[in-house]
PDB file of C-alpha atoms in Angstrom:
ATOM      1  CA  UNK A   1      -3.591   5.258 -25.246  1.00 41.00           C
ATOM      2  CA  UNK A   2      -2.312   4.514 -28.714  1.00 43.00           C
ATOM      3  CA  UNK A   3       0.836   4.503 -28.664  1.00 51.00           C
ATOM      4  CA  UNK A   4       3.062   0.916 -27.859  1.00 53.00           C
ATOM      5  CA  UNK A   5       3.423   0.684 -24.120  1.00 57.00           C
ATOM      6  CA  UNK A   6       7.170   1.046 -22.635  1.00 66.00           C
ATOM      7  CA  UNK A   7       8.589  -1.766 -21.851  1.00 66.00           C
ATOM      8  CA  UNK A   8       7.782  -2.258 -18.043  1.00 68.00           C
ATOM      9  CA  UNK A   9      10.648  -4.240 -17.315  1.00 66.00           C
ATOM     10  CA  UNK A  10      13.323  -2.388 -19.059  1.00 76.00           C
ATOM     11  CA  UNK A  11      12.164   1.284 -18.288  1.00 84.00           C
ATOM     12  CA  UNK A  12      10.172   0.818 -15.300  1.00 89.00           C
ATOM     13  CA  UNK A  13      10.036   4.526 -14.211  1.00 94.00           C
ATOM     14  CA  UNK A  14       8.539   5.361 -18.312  1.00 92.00           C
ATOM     15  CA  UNK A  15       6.288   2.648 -18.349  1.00 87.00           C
ATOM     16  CA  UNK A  16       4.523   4.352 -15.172  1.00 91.00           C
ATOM     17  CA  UNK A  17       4.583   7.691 -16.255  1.00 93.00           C
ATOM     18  CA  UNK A  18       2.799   6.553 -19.201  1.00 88.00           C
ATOM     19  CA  UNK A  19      -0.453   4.630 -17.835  1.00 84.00           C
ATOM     20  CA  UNK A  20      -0.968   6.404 -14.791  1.00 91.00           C
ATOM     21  CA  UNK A  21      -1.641  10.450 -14.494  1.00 93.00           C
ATOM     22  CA  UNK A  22      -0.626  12.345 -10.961  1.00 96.00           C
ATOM     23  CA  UNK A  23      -4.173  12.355  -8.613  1.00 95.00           C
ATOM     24  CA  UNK A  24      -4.953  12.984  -4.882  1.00 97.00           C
ATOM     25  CA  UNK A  25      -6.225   9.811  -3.119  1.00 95.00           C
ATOM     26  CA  UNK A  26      -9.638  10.889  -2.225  1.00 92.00           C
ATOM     27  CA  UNK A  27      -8.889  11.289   1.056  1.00 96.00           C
ATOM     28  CA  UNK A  28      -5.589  12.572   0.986  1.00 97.00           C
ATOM     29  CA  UNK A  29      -5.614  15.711  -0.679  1.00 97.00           C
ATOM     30  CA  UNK A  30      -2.162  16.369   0.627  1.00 96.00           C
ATOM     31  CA  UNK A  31      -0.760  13.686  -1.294  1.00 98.00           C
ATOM     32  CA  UNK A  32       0.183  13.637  -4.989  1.00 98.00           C
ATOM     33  CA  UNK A  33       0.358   9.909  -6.464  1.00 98.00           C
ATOM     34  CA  UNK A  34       0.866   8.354  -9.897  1.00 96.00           C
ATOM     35  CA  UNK A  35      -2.389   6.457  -9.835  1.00 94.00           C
ATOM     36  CA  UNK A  36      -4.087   4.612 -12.983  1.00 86.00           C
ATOM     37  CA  UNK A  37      -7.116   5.683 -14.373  1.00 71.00           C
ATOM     38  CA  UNK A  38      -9.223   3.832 -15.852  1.00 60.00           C
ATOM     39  CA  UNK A  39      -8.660   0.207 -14.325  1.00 56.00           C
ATOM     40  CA  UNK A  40      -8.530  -2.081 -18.245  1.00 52.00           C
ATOM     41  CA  UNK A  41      -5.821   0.120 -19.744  1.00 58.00           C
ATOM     42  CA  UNK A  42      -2.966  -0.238 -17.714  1.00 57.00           C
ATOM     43  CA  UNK A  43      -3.904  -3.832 -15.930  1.00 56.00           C
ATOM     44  CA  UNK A  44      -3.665  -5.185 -19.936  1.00 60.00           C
ATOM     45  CA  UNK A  45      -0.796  -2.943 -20.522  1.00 57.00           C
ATOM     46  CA  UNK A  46       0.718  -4.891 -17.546  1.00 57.00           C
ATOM     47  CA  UNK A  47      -0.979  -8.432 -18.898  1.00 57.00           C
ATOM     48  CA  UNK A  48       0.938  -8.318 -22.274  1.00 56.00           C
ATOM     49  CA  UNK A  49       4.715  -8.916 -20.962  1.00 54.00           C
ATOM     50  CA  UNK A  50       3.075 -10.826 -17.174  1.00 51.00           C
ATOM     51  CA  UNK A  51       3.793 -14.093 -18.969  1.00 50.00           C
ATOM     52  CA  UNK A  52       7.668 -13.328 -20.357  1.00 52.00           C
ATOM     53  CA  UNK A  53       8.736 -11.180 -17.146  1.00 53.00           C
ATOM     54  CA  UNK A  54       6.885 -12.632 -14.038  1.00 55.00           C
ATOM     55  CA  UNK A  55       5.393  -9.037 -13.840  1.00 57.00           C
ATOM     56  CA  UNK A  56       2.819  -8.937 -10.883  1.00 63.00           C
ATOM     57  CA  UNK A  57      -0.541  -7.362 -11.328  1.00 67.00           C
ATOM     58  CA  UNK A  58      -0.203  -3.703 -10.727  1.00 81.00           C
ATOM     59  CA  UNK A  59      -1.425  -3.179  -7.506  1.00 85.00           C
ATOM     60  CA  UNK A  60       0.541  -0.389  -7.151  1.00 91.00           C
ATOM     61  CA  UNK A  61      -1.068   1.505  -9.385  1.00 90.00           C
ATOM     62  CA  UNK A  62      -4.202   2.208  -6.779  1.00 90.00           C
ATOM     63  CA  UNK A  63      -4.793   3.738  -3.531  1.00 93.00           C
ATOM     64  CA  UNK A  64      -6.627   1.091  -1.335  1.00 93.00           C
ATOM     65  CA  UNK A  65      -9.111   1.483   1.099  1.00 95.00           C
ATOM     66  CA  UNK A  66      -6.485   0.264   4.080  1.00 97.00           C
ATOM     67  CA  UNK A  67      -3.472   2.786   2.792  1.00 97.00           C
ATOM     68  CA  UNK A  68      -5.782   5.686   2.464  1.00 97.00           C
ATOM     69  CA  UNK A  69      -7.261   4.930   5.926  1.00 98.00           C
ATOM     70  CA  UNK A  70      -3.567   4.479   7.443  1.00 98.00           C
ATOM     71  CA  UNK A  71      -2.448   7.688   5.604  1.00 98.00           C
ATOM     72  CA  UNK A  72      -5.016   9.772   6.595  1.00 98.00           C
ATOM     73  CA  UNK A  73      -4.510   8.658  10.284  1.00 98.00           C
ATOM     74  CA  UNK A  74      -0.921   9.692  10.448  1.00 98.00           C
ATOM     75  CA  UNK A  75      -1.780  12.900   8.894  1.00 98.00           C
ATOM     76  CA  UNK A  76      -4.236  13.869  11.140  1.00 98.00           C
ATOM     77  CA  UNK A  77      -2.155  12.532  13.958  1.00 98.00           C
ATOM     78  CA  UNK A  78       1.683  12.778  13.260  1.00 98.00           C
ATOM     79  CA  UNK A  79       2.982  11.764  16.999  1.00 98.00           C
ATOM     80  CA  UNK A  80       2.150   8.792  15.976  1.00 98.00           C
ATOM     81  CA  UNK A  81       4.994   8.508  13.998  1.00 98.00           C
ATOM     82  CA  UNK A  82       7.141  11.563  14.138  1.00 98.00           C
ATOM     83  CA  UNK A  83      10.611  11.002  15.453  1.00 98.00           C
ATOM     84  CA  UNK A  84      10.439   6.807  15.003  1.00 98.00           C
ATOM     85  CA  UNK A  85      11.271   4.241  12.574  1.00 98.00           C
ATOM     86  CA  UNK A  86       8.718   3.242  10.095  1.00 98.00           C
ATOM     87  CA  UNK A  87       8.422   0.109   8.168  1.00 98.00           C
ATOM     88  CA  UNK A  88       5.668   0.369   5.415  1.00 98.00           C
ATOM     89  CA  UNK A  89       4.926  -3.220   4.852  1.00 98.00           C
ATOM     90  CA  UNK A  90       3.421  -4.634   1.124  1.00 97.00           C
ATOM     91  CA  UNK A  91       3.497  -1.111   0.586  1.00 98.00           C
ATOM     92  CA  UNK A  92       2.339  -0.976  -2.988  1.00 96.00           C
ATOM     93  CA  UNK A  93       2.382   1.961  -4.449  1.00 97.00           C
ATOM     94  CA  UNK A  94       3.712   3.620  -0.938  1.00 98.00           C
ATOM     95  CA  UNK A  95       0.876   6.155   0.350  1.00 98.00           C
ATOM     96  CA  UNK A  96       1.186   4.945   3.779  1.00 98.00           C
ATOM     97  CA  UNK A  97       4.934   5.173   4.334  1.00 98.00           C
ATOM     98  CA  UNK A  98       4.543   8.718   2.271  1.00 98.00           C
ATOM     99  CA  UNK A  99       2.372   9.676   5.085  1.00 98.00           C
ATOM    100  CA  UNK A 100       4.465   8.776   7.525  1.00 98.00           C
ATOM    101  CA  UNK A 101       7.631  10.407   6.027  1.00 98.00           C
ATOM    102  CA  UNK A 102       5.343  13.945   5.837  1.00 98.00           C
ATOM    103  CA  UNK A 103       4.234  12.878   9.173  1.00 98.00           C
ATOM    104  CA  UNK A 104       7.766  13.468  10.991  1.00 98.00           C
ATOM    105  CA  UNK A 105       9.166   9.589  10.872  1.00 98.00           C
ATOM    106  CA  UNK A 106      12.356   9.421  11.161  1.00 98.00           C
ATOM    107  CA  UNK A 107      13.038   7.296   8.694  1.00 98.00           C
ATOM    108  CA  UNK A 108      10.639   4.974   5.672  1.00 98.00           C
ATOM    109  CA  UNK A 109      11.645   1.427   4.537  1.00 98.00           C
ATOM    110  CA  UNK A 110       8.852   0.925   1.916  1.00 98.00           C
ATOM    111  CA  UNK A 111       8.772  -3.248   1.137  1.00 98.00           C
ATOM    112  CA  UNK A 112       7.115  -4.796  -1.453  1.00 96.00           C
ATOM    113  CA  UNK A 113       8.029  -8.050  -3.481  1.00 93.00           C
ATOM    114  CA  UNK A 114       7.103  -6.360  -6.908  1.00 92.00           C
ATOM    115  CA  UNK A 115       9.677  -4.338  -8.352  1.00 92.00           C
ATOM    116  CA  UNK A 116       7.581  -2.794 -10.434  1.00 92.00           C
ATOM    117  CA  UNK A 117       5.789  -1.120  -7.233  1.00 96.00           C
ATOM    118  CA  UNK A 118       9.422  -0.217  -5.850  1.00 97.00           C
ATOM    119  CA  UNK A 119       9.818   2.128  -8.233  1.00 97.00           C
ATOM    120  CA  UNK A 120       6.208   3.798  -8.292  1.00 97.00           C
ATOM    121  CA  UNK A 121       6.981   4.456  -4.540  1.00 98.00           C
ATOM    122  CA  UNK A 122      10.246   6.484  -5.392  1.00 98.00           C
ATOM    123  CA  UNK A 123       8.218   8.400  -8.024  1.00 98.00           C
ATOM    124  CA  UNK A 124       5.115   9.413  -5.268  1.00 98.00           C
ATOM    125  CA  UNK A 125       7.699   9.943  -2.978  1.00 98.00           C
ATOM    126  CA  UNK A 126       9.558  12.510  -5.475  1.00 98.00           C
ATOM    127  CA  UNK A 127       6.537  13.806  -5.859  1.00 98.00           C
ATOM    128  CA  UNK A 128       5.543  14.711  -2.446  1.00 98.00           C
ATOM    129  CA  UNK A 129       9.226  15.644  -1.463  1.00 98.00           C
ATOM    130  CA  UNK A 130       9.972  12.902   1.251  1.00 98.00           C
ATOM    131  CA  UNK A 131      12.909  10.183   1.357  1.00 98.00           C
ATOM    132  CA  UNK A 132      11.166   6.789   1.906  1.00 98.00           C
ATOM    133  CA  UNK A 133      14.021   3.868   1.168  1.00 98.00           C
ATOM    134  CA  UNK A 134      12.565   0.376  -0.304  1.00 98.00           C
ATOM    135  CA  UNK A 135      13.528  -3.218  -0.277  1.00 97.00           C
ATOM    136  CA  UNK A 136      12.144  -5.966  -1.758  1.00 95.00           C
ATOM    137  CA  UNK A 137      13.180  -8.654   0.660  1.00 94.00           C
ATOM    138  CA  UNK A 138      10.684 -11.059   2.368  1.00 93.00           C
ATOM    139  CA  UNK A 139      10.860  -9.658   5.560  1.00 95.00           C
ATOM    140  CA  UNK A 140       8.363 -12.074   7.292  1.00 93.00           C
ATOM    141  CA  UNK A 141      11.368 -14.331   8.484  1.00 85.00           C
ATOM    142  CA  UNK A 142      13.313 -11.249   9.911  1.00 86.00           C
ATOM    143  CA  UNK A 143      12.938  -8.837  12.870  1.00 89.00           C
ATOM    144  CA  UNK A 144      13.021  -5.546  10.617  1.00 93.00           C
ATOM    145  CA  UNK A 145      14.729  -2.376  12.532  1.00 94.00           C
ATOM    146  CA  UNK A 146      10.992  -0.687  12.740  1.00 98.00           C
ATOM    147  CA  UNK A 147       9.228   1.072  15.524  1.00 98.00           C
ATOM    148  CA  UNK A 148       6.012   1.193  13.694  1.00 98.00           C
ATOM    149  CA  UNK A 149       5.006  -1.581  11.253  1.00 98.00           C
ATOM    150  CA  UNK A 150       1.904   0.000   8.909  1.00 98.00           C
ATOM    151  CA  UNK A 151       0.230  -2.736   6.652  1.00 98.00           C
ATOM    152  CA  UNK A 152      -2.916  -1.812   4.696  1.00 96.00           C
ATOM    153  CA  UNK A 153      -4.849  -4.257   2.856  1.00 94.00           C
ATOM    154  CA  UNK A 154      -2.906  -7.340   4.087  1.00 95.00           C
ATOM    155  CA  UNK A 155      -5.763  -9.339   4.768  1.00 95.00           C
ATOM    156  CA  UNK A 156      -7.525  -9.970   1.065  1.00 89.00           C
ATOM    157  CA  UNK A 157      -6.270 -13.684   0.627  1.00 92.00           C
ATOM    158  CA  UNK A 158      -5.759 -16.464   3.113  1.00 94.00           C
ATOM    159  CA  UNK A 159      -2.326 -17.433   2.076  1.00 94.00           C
ATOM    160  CA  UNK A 160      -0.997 -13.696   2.447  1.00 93.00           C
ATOM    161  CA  UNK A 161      -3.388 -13.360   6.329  1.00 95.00           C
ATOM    162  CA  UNK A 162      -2.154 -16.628   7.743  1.00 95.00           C
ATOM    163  CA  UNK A 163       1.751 -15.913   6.701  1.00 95.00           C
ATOM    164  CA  UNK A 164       1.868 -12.544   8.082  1.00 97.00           C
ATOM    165  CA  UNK A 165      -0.721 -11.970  11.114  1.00 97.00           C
ATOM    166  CA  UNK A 166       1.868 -14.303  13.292  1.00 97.00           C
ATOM    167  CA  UNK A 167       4.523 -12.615  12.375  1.00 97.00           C
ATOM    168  CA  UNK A 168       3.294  -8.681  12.874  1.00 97.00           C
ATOM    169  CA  UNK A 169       2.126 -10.065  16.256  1.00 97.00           C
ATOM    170  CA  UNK A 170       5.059 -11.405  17.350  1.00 97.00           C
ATOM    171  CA  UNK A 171       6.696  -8.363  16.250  1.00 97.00           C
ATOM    172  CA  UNK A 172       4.016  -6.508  18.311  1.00 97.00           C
ATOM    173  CA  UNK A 173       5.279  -8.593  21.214  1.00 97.00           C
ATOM    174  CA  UNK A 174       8.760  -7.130  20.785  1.00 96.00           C
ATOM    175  CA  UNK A 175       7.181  -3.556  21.451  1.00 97.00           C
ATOM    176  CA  UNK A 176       6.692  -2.404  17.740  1.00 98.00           C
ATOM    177  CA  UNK A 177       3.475  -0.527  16.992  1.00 98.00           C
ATOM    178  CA  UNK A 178       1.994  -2.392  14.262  1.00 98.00           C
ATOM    179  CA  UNK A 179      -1.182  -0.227  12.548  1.00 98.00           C
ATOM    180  CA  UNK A 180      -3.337  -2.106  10.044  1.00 98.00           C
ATOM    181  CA  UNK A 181      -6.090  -0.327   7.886  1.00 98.00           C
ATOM    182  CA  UNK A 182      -8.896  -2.750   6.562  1.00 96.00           C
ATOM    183  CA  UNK A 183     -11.754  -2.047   4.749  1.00 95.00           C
ATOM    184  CA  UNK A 184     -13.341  -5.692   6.056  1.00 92.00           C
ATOM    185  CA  UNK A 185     -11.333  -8.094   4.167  1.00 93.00           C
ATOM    186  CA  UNK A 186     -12.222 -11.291   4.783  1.00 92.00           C
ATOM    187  CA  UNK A 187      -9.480 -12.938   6.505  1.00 95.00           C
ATOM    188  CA  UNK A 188      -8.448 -10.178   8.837  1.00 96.00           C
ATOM    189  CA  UNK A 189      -8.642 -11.940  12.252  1.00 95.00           C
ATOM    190  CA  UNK A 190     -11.528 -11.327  14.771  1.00 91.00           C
ATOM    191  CA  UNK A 191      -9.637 -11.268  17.913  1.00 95.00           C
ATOM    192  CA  UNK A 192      -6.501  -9.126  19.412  1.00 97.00           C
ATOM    193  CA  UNK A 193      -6.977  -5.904  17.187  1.00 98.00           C
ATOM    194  CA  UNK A 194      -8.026  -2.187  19.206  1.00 98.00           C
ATOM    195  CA  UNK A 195      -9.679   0.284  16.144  1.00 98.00           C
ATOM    196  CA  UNK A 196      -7.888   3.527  16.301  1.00 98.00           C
ATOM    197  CA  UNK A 197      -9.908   5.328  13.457  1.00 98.00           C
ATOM    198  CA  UNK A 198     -12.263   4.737  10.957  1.00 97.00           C
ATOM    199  CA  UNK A 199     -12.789   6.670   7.859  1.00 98.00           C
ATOM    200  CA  UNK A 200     -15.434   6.092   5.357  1.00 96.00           C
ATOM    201  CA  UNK A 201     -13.147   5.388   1.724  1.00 95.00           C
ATOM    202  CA  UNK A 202     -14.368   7.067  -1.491  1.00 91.00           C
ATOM    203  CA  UNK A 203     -13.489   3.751  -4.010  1.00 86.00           C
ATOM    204  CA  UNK A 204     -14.034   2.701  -7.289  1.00 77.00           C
ATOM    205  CA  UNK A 205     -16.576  -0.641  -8.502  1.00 71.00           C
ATOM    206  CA  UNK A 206     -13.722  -1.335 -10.778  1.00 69.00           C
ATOM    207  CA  UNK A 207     -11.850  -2.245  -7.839  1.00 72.00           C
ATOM    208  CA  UNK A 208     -14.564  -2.743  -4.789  1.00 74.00           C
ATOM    209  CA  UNK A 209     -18.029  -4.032  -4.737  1.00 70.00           C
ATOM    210  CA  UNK A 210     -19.349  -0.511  -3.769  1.00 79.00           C
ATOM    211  CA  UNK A 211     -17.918   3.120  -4.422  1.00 83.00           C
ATOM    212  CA  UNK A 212     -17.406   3.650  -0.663  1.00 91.00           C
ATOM    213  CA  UNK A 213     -15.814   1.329   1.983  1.00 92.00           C
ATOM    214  CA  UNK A 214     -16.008   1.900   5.587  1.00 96.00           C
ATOM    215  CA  UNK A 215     -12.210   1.302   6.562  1.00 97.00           C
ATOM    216  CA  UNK A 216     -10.943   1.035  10.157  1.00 98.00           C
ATOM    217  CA  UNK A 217      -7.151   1.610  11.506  1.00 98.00           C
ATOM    218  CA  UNK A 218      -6.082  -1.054  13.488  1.00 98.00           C
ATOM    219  CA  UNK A 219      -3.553  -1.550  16.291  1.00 98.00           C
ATOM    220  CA  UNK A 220      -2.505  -5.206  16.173  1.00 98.00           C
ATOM    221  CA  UNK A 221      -1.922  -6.704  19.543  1.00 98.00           C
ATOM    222  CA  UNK A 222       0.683  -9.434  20.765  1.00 96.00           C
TER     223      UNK A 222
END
């Protein structure tokens, strides 16, 4: 792109528009997104105002292996959701809780601590002609109003897996239905999880280490 890039921070909703073009996750056809293309562009486009604004990477900008595995469940199976509460947690760019709104849910809370990925979730959901609300509160000290808790992808770093695998399974101890899609990350934990589905991911090597992960749906118990 040669033109200047929007300023991300003042104009959040032009800055998106203009590094990312409307796709279908590979495996969710049904789903429109604003996803990046090429990887460089936009993640330097995001680099040039990180230092100034605190502006987070922008993981929001893809559709991960665990999102696309936890949309494409609900999809295919929409009692899982239809009628109940749904919390999309560290939603990113918000295909999950998308899903779930198309799905039947009752209602969406979409979280995620970058603001920048707040608003790409209100885009995609425009897009796809749901309602899915958002918050960026840390909601790992809180017992969110949430019948379903769907993370995707939580699992990538250490400090991120050991912060909020206690809390989802306390939660889960409370009665809420907490689904997480992982595509083998390394710190997802080895005990108290039941697979549900498993999908095999169309990816990128600018993002993944191969251009397909095998990517399981997983119902986290107590």
């Amino acid at each position: 792109m040669n033109s200047p890039a929007p300023d991300a921070s003042r104009d959040p909703a032009r800055f998106i528009r203009a590094w990312t073009r409307i796709e279908s996750p590979a495996l969710i056809p049904e789903l429109r997104l604003h996803l990046a293309g090429p990887v460089t562009p936009l993640w330097e486009a995001t680099e040039k105002t990180l230092n100034e604004t605190g502006l987070a990477p922008p993981y929001w900008a893809f559709a991960w292996p665990g999102g696309q595995a936890i949309a494409r469940h609900l999809l295919d199976h929409p009692a899982t959701v239809r009628g109940r509460r749904v919390l999309d947690f560290a939603a990113g760019g918000g295909i999950a809780g998308i899903a779930a709104a198309r799905a039947g849910a009752a209602s969406v809370v979409a979280s995620d601590l970058d603001p920048l990925a707040l608003t790409a979730i209100t885009l995609n959901a425009a897009l796809n002609g749901v309602d899915v609300a958002t918050t960026d509160r840390d909601l790992t000290q809180d017992m969110p109003a949430a019948d379903v808790i769907l993370a995707g992808d939580v699992c990538y770093e250490r400090p991120m897996a050991e912060r909020v695998i206690p809390w989802l399974r306390g939660l889960a101890g409370q009665g809420v239905t907490v689904l997480m899609g992982d595509p083998g990350r390394a710190y997802l934990p080895h005990q108290g999880l039941v697979e549900v589905a498993h999908y095999a991911v169309p990816t990128s090597k600018e993002l993944e280490d191969r251009e397909l992960r095998e990517t399981r749906v997983l119902r986290l118990l107590p």
